[in-house]
Amino acid sequence: MTGKRYFISACLLGQKVRYDGQDCLVRELVSDLIPDQYVSLCPEISGGLPTPRPPAEIQNASGRDVLNNHATVIDREGMNVSDAFIQGAYAALALAQEHQVTHAILKANSPSCGSDLIYDGTFTGDKIQGEGVTAALFRKQGIVVLTEHEFLQALKLTER
Ligand code: SF4
């Protein structure tokens, strides 16, 4: 792990910041990385959204489109929360850059943190290829983005 510095989605470290007030703790992240190796926050909280909050989805587009103002993030109550998502993504990037982060481990499927699949905007559970707003911004800035599953898979391979 030498030379790599990580940004980690706060919910993966056990912080109860998800829309439903829960976390998505992945114990291996806490046990495998030493605190000096990573920084963390929740982009949606940093963007000003509360916990709990209604779930939100990018409307049939990807995070890059939201950053370019070509698509919106709408919550299940119909509120346009795109600005909060963009603001949170830039807050996450500022923290990452301040700490010379090289890699980000971001929660899969989230409209902020997802990096391979995201929900399609219909609130039916259907997913499309794409990335969340924070993941898109990180990639644009050259940070390597992994889901927690990809990180754990890579960890298993290095332990063989
Ligand atoms: Fe976790 Fe990211 Fe959602 Fe915050 S925005 S709860 S860090 S997946």
XYZ file of C-alpha atoms and ligand atoms in Angstrom:
168
model
C 0.000 0.000 0.000
C 3.055 2.290 0.103
C 2.793 5.485 -1.911
C -0.974 5.317 -2.205
C -3.173 7.727 -0.362
C -6.880 7.089 -0.207
C -10.147 8.931 -0.009
C -12.886 6.687 1.381
C -16.653 7.213 1.377
C -17.588 7.955 4.991
C -20.381 5.353 5.086
C -17.856 2.593 4.287
C -16.029 3.471 7.500
C -19.173 3.056 9.575
C -20.448 6.616 9.688
C -24.249 6.704 9.648
C -24.526 9.212 6.827
C -26.576 7.296 4.254
C -29.922 8.663 3.147
C -31.635 6.161 5.469
C -29.460 7.010 8.464
C -27.468 3.780 8.167
C -23.841 3.010 7.315
C -22.226 0.523 4.937
C -19.273 -0.493 7.100
C -16.576 -2.582 5.422
C -14.416 -3.787 8.283
C -11.463 -4.699 6.070
C -11.041 -1.033 5.122
C -10.601 -0.082 8.745
C -8.348 -3.019 9.533
C -6.195 -2.938 6.401
C -5.498 0.778 6.079
C -3.805 2.815 8.741
C -5.442 6.169 9.558
C -2.507 8.105 8.060
C -3.248 6.545 4.683
C -6.725 7.931 4.164
C -9.142 10.796 4.499
C -12.890 10.559 4.389
C -16.122 12.478 4.210
C -19.634 12.067 2.871
C -20.115 14.275 -0.201
C -23.877 14.529 0.250
C -23.558 15.702 3.852
C -20.764 18.106 2.855
C -23.065 19.426 0.154
C -25.540 20.426 2.836
C -28.020 17.543 2.806
C -29.348 16.099 6.087
C -29.447 12.528 7.384
C -31.879 10.961 6.947
C -32.933 12.368 3.577
C -35.054 11.107 0.682
C -33.093 8.888 -1.715
C -31.957 10.677 -4.866
C -31.026 9.441 -8.328
C -29.393 10.954 -11.402
C -32.032 11.106 -14.103
C -30.946 8.603 -16.767
C -27.470 10.112 -17.094
C -24.086 10.043 -15.404
C -22.259 12.209 -12.874
C -20.245 13.845 -15.598
C -23.470 15.133 -17.166
C -24.542 16.570 -13.814
C -21.182 18.354 -13.443
C -21.689 19.841 -16.910
C -25.253 20.907 -16.047
C -26.595 18.528 -18.693
C -28.501 16.340 -16.221
C -30.096 16.585 -12.794
C -30.202 14.693 -9.513
C -33.759 14.497 -8.224
C -34.862 13.061 -4.890
C -37.871 10.817 -4.464
C -39.975 13.789 -3.405
C -39.197 15.572 -6.672
C -36.686 18.077 -5.319
C -33.749 19.001 -7.551
C -30.681 18.377 -5.376
C -28.076 18.719 -8.140
C -26.404 21.765 -6.587
C -25.883 19.960 -3.269
C -24.378 16.974 -5.079
C -22.009 19.186 -7.080
C -21.019 21.200 -4.015
C -20.368 17.982 -2.078
C -18.241 16.589 -4.893
C -16.033 19.688 -4.876
C -15.735 19.547 -1.059
C -14.593 15.928 -1.351
C -12.120 16.860 -4.085
C -10.695 19.727 -2.010
C -10.069 17.357 0.905
C -8.554 14.755 -1.406
C -6.230 17.241 -3.076
C -5.179 18.724 0.243
C -3.997 15.250 1.267
C -2.483 14.266 -2.119
C -4.946 11.433 -2.526
C -4.102 9.027 -5.358
C -6.937 6.505 -5.022
C -10.558 6.702 -3.923
C -12.624 3.833 -2.547
C -16.175 4.943 -3.164
C -19.422 3.187 -2.282
C -20.835 1.320 -5.259
C -24.109 2.375 -6.917
C -24.494 5.734 -5.139
C -25.475 8.817 -7.197
C -22.467 10.537 -5.589
C -19.969 7.749 -5.038
C -20.917 4.998 -7.539
C -18.256 4.348 -10.150
C -19.462 1.554 -12.415
C -23.233 1.281 -12.056
C -25.767 3.809 -10.786
C -29.552 3.818 -10.455
C -31.346 5.042 -13.534
C -33.543 7.744 -12.012
C -36.796 5.792 -11.939
C -36.529 4.671 -8.274
C -37.337 1.125 -9.391
C -33.973 -0.410 -8.483
C -32.865 -0.558 -12.126
C -29.233 0.354 -12.748
C -27.330 1.687 -15.732
C -23.630 1.966 -16.543
C -22.327 5.225 -15.153
C -20.737 6.993 -12.261
C -21.872 9.318 -9.491
C -21.080 13.014 -9.329
C -18.118 12.738 -6.929
C -16.682 9.726 -8.743
C -16.861 11.609 -12.047
C -15.101 14.654 -10.598
C -12.355 12.536 -9.021
C -11.705 10.726 -12.283
C -11.605 14.002 -14.169
C -8.823 15.076 -11.798
C -6.822 11.875 -12.312
C -7.701 10.095 -9.063
C -8.088 6.333 -9.480
C -11.594 5.369 -8.378
C -12.518 1.890 -7.116
C -15.679 0.475 -5.597
C -15.321 -1.200 -2.219
C -15.767 -4.534 -4.023
C -12.900 -3.822 -6.424
C -10.658 -2.783 -3.548
C -11.409 -5.958 -1.580
C -10.824 -8.068 -4.678
C -7.434 -6.411 -5.241
C -6.597 -6.916 -1.577
C -7.311 -10.659 -1.835
C -5.069 -10.947 -4.894
C -2.148 -9.226 -3.160
C -2.536 -11.492 -0.133
C -2.214 -14.680 -2.172
Fe -21.844 7.055 1.464
Fe -21.154 8.567 -0.597
Fe -23.737 8.185 -0.036
Fe -22.259 9.678 1.582
S -22.732 10.126 -0.551
S -23.684 8.076 2.189
S -20.281 8.656 1.467
S -22.274 6.636 -0.696
